[in-house]
Coordinates of C-alpha atoms and ligand atoms in Angstrom, one line a residue:
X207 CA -119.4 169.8 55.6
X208 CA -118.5 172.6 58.0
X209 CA -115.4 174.0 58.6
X210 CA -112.3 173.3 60.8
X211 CA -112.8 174.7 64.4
X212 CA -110.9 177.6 63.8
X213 CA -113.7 179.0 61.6
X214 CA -116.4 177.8 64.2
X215 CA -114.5 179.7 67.0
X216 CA -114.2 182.8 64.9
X217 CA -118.1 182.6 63.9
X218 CA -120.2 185.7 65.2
X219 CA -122.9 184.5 67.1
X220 CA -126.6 184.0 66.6
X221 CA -129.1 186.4 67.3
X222 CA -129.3 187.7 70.5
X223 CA -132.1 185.3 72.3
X224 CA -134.1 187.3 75.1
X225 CA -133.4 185.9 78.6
X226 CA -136.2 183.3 78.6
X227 CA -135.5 182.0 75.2
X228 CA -131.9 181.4 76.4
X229 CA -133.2 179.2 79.1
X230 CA -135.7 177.5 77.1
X231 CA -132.6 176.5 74.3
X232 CA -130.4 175.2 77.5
X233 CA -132.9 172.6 78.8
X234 CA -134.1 171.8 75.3
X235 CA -130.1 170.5 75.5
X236 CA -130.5 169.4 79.0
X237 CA -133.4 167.0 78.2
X238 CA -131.5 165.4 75.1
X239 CA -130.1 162.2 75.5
X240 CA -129.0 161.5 71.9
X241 CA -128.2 164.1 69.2
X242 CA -128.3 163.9 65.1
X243 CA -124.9 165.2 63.5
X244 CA -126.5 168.7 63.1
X245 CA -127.8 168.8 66.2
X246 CA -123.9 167.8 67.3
X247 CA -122.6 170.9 65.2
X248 CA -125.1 173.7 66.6
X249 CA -124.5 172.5 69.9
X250 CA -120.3 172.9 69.8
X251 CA -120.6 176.2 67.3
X252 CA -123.5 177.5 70.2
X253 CA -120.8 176.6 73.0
X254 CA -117.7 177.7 71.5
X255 CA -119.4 181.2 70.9
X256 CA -120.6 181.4 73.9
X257 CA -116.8 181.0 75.7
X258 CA -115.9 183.4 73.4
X259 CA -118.2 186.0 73.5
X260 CA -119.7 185.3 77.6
X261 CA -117.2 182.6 79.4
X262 CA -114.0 183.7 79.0
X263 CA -112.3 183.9 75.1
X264 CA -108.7 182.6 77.0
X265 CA -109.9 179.5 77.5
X266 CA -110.4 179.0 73.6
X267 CA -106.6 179.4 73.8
X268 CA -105.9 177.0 76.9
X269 CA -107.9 174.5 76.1
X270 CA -106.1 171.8 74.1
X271 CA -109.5 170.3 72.9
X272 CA -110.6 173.6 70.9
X273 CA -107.6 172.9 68.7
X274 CA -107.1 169.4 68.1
X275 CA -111.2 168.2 68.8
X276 CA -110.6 167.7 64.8
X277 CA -113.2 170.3 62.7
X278 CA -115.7 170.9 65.2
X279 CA -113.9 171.3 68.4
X280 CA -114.6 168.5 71.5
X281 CA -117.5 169.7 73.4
X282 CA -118.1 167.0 76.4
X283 CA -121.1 165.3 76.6
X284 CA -121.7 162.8 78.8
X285 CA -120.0 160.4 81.4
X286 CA -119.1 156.8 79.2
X287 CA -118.5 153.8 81.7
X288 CA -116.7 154.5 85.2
X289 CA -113.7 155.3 83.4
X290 CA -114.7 157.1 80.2
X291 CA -116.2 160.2 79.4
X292 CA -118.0 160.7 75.8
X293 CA -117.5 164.4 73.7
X294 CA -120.2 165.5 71.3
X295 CA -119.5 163.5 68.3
X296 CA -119.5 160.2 70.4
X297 CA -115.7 159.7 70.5
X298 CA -114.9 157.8 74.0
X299 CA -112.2 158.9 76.0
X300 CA -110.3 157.1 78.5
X301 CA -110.1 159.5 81.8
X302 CA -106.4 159.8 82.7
X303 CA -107.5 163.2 84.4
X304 CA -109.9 162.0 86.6
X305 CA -111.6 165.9 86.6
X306 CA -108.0 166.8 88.3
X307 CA -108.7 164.4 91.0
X308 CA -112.8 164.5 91.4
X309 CA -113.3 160.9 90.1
X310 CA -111.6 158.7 92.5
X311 CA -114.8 156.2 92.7
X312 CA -115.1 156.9 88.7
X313 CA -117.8 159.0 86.9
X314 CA -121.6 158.3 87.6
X315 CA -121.0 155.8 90.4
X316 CA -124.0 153.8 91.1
X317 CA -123.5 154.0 94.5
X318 CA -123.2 158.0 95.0
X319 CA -126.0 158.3 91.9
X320 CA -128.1 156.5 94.2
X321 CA -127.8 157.8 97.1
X322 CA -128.0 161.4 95.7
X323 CA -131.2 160.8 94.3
X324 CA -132.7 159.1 96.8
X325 CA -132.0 162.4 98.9
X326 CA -133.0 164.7 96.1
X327 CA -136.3 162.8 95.9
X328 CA -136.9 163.5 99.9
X329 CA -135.1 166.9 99.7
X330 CA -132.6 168.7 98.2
X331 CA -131.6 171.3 100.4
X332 CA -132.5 171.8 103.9
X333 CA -134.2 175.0 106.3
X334 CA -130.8 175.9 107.4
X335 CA -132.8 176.1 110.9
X336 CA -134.0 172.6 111.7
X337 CA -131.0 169.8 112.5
X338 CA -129.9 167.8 109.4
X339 CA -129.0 164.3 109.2
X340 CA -127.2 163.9 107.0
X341 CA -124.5 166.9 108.1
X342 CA -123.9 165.0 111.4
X343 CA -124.1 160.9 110.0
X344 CA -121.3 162.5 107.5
X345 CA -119.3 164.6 110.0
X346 CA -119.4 161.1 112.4
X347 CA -118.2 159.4 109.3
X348 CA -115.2 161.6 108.9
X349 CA -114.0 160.9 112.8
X350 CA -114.1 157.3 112.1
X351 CA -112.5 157.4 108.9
X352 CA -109.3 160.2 109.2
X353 CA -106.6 159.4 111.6
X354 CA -105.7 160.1 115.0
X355 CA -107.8 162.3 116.7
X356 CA -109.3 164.0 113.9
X357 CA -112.7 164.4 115.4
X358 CA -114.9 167.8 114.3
X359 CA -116.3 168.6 110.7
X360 CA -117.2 172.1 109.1
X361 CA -118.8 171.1 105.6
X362 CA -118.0 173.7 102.2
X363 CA -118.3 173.6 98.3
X364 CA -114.3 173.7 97.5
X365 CA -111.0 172.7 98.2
X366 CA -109.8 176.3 98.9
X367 CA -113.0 176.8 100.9
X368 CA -111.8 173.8 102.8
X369 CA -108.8 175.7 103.5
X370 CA -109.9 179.0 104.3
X371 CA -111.9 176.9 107.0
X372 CA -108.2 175.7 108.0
X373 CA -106.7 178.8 108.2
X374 CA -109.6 180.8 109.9
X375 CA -109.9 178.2 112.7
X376 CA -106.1 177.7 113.2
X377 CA -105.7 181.7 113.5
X378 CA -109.2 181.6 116.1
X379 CA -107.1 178.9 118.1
X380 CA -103.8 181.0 118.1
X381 CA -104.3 184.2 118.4
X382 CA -105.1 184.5 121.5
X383 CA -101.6 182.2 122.1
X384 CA -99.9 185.2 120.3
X385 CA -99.2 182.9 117.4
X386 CA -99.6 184.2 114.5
X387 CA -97.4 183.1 111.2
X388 CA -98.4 180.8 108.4
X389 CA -95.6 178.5 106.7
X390 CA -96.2 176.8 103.6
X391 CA -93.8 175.7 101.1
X392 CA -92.7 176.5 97.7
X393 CA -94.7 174.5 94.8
X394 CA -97.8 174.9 96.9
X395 CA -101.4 174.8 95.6
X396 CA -104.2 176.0 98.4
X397 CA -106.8 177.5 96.3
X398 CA -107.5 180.7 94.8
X399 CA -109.8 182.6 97.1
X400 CA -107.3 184.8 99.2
X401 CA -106.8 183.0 102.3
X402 CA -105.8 180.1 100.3
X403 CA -103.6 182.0 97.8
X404 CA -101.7 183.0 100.5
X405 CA -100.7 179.3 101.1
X406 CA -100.7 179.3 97.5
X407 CA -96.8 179.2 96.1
X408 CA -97.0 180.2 92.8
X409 CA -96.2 184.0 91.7
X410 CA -98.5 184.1 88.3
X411 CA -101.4 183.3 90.5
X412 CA -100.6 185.9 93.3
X413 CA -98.7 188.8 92.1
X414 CA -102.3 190.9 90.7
X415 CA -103.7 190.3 94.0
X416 CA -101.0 191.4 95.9
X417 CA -100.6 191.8 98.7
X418 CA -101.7 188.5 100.6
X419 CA -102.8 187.8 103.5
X420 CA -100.4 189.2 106.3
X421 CA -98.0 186.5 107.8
X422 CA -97.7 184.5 105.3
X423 CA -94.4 182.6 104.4
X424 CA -92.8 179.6 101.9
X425 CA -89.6 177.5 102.8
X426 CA -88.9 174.9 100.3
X427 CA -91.3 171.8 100.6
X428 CA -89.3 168.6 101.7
X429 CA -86.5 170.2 103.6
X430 CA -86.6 169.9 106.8
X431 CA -83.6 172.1 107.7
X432 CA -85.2 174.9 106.1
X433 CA -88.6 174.4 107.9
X434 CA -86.5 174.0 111.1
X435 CA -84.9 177.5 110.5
X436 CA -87.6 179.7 109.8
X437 CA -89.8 178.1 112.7
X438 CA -87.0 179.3 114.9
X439 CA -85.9 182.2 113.1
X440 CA -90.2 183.7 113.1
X441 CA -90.2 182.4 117.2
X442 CA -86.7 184.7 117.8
X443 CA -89.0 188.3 116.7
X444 CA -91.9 187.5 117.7
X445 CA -93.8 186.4 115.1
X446 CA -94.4 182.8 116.4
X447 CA -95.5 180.1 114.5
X448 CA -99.2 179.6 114.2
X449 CA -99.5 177.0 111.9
X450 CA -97.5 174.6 109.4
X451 CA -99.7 174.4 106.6
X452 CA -98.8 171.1 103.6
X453 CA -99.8 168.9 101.3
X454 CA -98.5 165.7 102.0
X455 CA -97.6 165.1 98.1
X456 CA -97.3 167.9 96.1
X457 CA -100.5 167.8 93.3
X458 CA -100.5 171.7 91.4
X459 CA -97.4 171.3 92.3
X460 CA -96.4 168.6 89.6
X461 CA -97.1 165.5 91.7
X462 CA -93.9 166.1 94.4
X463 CA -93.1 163.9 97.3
X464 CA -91.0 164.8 99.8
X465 CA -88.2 163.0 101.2
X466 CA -89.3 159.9 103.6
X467 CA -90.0 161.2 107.2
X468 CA -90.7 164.5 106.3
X469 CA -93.8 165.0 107.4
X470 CA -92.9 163.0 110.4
X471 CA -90.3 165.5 111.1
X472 CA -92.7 168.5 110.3
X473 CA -94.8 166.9 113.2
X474 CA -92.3 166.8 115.7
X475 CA -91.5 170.1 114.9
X476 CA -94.9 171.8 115.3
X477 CA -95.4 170.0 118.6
X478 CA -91.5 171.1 119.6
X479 CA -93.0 174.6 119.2
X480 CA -96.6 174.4 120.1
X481 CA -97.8 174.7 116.1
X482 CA -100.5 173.6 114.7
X483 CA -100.2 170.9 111.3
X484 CA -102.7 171.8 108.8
X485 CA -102.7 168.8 106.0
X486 CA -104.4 169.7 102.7
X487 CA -105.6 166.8 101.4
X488 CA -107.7 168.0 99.2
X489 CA -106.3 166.0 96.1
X490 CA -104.7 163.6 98.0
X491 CA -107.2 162.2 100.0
X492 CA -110.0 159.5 99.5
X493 CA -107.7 157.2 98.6
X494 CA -105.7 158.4 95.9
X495 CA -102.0 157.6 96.8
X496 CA -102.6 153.9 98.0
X497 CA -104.0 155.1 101.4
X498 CA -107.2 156.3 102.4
X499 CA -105.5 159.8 103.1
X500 CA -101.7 160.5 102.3
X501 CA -100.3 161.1 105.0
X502 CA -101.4 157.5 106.5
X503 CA -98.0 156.5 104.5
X504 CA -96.0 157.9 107.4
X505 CA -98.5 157.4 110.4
X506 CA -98.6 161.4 110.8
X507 CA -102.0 162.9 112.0
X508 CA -102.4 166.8 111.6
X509 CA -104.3 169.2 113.7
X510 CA -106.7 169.9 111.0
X511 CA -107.3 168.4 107.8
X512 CA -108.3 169.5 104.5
X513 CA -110.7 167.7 102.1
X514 CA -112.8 168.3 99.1
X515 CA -112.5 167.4 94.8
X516 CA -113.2 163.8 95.3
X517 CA -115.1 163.6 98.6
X518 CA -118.6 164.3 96.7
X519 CA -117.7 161.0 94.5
X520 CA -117.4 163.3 91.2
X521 CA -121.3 163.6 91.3
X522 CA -121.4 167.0 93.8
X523 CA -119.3 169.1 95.1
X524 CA -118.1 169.4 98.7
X525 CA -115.7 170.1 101.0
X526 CA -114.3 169.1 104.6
X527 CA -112.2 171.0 107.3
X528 CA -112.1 168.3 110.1
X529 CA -110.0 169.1 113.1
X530 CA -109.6 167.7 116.2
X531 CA -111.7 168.7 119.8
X532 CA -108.8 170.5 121.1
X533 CA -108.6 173.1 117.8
X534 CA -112.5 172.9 116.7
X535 CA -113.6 173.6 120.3
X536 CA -112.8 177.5 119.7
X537 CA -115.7 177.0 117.9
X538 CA -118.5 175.4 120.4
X539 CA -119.2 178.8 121.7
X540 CA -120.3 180.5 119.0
X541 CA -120.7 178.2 115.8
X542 CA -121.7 181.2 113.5
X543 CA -118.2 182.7 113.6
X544 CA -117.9 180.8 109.9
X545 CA -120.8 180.0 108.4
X546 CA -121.6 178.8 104.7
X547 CA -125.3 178.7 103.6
X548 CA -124.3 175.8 101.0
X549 CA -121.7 174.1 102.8
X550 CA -122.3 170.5 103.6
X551 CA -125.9 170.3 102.4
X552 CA -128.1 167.1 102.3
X553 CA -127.2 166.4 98.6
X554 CA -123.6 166.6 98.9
X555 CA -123.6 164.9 102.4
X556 CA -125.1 162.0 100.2
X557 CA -122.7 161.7 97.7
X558 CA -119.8 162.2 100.2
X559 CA -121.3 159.1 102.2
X560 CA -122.0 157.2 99.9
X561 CA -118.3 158.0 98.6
X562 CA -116.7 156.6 101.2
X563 CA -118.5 153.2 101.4
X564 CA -117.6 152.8 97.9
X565 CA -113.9 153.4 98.5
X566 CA -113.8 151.1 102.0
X567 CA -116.4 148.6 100.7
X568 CA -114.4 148.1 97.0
X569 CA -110.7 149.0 99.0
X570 CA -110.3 151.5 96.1
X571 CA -107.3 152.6 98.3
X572 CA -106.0 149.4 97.4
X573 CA -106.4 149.3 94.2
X574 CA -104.8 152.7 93.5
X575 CA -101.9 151.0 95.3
X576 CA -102.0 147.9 93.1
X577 CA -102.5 149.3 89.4
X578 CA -100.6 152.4 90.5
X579 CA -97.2 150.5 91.0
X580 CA -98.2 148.7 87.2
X581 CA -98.8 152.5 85.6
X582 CA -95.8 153.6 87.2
X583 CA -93.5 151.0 85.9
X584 CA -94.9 151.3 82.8
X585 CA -94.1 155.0 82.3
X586 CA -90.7 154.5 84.7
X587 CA -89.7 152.1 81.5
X588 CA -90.6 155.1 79.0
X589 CA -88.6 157.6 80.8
X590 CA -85.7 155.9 80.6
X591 CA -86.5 154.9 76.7
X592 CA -86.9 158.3 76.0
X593 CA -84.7 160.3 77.8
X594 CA -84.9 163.2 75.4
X595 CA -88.2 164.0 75.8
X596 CA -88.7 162.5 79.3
X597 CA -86.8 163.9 83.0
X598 CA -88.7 160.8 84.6
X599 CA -92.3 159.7 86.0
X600 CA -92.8 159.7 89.9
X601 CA -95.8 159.4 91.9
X602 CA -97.5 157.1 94.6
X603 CA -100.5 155.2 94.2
X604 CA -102.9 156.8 91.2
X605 CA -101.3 160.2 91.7
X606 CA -98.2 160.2 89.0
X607 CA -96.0 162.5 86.9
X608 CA -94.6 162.5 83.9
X609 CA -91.8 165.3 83.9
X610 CA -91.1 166.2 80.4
X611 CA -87.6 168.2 79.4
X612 CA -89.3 171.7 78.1
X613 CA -93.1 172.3 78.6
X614 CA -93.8 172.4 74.4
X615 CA -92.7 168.3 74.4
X616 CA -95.4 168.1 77.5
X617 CA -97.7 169.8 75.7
X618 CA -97.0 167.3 72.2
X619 CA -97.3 164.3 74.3
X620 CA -100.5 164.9 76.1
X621 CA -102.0 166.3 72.3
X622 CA -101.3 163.2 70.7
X623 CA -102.7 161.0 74.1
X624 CA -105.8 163.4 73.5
X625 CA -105.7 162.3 69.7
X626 CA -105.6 159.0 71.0
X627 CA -108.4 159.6 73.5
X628 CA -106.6 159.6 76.5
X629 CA -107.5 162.5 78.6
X630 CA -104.4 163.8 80.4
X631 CA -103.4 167.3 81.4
X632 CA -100.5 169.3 83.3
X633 CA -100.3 170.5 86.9
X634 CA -101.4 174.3 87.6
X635 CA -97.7 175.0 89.2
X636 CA -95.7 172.7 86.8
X637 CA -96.3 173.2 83.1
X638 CA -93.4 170.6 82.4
X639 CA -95.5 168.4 84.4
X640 CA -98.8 166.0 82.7
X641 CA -100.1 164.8 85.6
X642 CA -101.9 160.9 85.2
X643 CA -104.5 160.9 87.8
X644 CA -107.2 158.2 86.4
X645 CA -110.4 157.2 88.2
X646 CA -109.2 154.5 90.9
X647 CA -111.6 152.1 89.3
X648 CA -109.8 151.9 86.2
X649 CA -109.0 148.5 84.9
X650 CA -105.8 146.9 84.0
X651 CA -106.5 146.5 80.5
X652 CA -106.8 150.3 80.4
X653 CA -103.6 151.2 82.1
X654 CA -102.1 148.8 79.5
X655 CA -103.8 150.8 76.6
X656 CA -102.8 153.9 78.3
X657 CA -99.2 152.4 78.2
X658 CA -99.2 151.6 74.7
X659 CA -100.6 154.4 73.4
X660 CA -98.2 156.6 75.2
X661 CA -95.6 154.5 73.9
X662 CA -96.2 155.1 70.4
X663 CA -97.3 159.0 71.3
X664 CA -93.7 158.9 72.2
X665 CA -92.6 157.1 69.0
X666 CA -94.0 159.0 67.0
X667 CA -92.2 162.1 68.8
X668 CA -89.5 160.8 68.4
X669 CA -89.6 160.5 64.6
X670 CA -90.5 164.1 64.2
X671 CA -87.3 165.0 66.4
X672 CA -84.9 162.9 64.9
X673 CA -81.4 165.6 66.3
X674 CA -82.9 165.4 69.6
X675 CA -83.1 161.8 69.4
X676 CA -79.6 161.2 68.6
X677 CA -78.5 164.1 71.1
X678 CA -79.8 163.7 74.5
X679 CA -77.6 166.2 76.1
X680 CA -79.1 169.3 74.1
X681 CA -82.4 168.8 74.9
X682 CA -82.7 171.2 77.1
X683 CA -81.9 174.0 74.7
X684 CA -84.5 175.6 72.6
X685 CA -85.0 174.6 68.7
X686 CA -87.8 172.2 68.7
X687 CA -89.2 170.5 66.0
X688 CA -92.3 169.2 67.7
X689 CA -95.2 170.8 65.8
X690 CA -96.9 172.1 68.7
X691 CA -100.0 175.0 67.5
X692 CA -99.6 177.9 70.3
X693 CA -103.3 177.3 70.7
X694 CA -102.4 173.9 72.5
X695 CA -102.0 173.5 76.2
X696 CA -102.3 171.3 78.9
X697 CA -102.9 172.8 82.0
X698 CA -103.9 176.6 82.3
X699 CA -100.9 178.0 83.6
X700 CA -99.4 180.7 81.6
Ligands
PLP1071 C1 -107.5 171.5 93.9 C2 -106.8 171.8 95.2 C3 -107.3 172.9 96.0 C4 -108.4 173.8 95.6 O1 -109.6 173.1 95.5 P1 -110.8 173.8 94.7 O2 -112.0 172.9 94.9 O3 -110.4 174.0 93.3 O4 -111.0 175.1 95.4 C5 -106.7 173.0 97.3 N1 -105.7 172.2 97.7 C6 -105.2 171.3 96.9 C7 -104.1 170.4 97.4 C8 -105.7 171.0 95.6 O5 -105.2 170.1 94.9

């Protein structure tokens, strides 16, 4: 028997393999489909070594799996069914993550599969000279689909590529209109490359790479008042508004939703003062919240939207900027003024396509609606059983919360969901925050399972806390007795 994973993380590695036989190892893995019980222990020592020693040894530390994947750590594996994903050793887990929103149509869709190969079988990538289909069938797609007069697509690999698209084009459109501040709002997640982190809210993530992007501001998200004010405030030096830039429901930001008719007011106001409405979508899109695209729920269409995570149907990755002919005409002239050699290539153009027939053909939409509102009264109940553990559970459609009092009782419950084999995680901005964000082809009898089991994750809390229990009102201070290892976490925020 080999040791607990704490020895298998500490082991030194193996003998240092020259380049080739590196590669040669790798797709000796690649081309397994099965693998004996040793076979299962080289491969999670080999992989836990290698974060360590060549990935990055703080992940060892995030990552809730090192620490309670029982002795040798859970390594992932393969997909299971469309709402399952297998670790080394064979256990099956349900997804309750969904990859941080990726899986929308669930993992290995037939559909996307498909049509993925298909196109890898004709060709992968394309000349980058000649026209290719697929870019301008997908970008036609997108006009259909989005609302309003959404019209022109630029193709990336990211959701904070999909961004910096966003930002770049609004600032090429109003510039040259002497309009040139950003407003985002506080609890905001853009991305991480630096046009996006400027959006981005949170300090942890900024503060080394400071200073941002110039222009940049945050007003509390859902207020309108406060929007209102700085608008006016930037317009009265100067520095006029060039672009409102939101997420339509909070996601990093621990699944927030503004107050009804915000974003309708946030409309009004860009048009009051000739700004441009940037919606990132990115996580809430493709159907997630009960509607093809958030922000549906209020009839509001942006200027430019921003999509990406589950647009490539969890198979590749891809991401959209899609403006209207108004804003992307700045770009006719010269179309190489942002350029991406990868960006909406024939493969991911595939998946995305075949992504969205899945989610219109099966109304997935729909259904995130429907067994949304069932997961949500579930975990609604729960909240108010457990009021010393639990602030409450919120969300819209698939995307839901569960706000937990301190982040170490966050951390307990989504370690014993993961003991359970229910993947679930926090929200990069909200560590008190485990986000439940399944594939939105999960089944009822799952979100019933996922129900229970949180129910007696909860229970089971509950035992091992009996003064908080009988105490509500000091939850909030310190003194837990949760037996949480430092090691565990569920989200990667510090
Ligand atoms: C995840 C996310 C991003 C960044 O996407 P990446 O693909 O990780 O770069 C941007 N905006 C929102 C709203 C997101 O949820």
């Amino acid at each position: 028997m080999i040791s607990p994973s704490k020895e298998l993380i500490l082991s030194r590695s193996t003998p240092m393999l020259t380049p080739l036989e590196c590669t040669q190892q790798a797709l000796k893995w690649i081309e397994k489909k099965t693998l004996t019980h040793d076979e299962m222990i080289n491969l999670n020592k080999e992989v836990i070594n290698n974060f360590k020693e060549y990935v990055n040894p703080g992940f060892l530390d995030y990552r809730k799996s090192v620490t309670v994947g029982g002795d040798y750590g859970a390594v992932e594996w393969r997909a299971g069914g469309l709402n399952t994903l297998l670790d080394t050793q064979g256990r099956e887990y349900i997804d309750c993550l969904g990859g941080f929103g990726i899986f929308n149509v669930g993992h290995r869709n037939p559909k996307v599969l498909s049509a993925v190969e298909n196109q890898m079988a004709k060709q992968p990538l394309h000349s980058q000279e000649l026209l290719d289909p697929l870019r301008s069938m997908l970008a036609k797609t997108l006009a259909a689909v989005t609302p309003g007069r959404l019209k022109y697509s630029f193709f990336s690999n990211s959701g904070t590529e999909s961004v910096e698209g966003a930002l770049k084009l609004a600032k090429a459109y109003q510039t040259p209109r002497g309009k040139t501040t950003f407003i985002a709002a506080t609890g905001a997640f853009h991305g991480k490359t630096l046009g996006a982190l400027s959006a981005t809210a949170k300090s942890t993530f900024r503060r080394p790479f400071m200073p941002m992007l110039q222009g940049f501001d945050h007003v509390p998200f859902g207020d309108i008042g406060a929007m209102r004010d700085r608008v006016y405030r930037c317009r009265s030096t100067g520095a006029d508004v060039a672009a409102i830039i939101l997420e339509p429901i909070q996601g990093e930001g621990g699944v927030i939703i503004p107050p009804a008719g915000y974003l309708t007011a946030v409309r009004a106001l860009c048009d009051e003062v000739g700004a441009l409405l940037i919606l990132d979508e990115v996580q809430t899109g493709m159907g997630r919240t009960g509607k093809m695209f958030a922000c549906e729920h209020e009839g509001v269409q942006p200027d430019i939207l921003c999509l990406a995570k589950a647009l490539g149907g969890g198979v590749m990755p891809i991401g959209a900027t899609v403006a209207t002919e108004e804003v992307f005409s700045v770009l006719f002239e010269n179309p190489f003024l942002h350029t991406t050699t990868f960006g909406g290539n024939p493969l991911a153009c595939a998946a995305a396509l075949a992504t969205i027939n899945v989610l219109l053909s099966e109304d997935l939409p729909a259904q995130a609606a429907l067994k949304g509102r069932f997961l949500l009264k579930g975990f609604v109940r729960l909240a108010s059983a457990y009021p010393e553990f639990m602030v409450e559970a919120r969300g819209r459609g698939l995307l839901q919360a569960l706000e937990f009092r301190r982040n170490d009782i966050g951390y307990a419950f989504a370690q014993g969901m993961f003991q359970h084999q229910i993947l679930v995680a926090g929200t990069l901005n909200n560590a008190k925050t485990i986000r439940i964000e399944p594939p939105l082809t999960i089944s009822l009898d799952y979100c019933q399972q996922v129900l229970a089991v949180a129910e007696r994750v909860l229970g089971r809390m509950r035992g091992k806390e009996p003064v908080h229990h009988k105490t509500p009102a000091t939850v909030a201070q310190p003194q837990s007795h949760i037996q949480v290892p430092v090691a565990a976490s569920t989200g990667l925020t510090a």
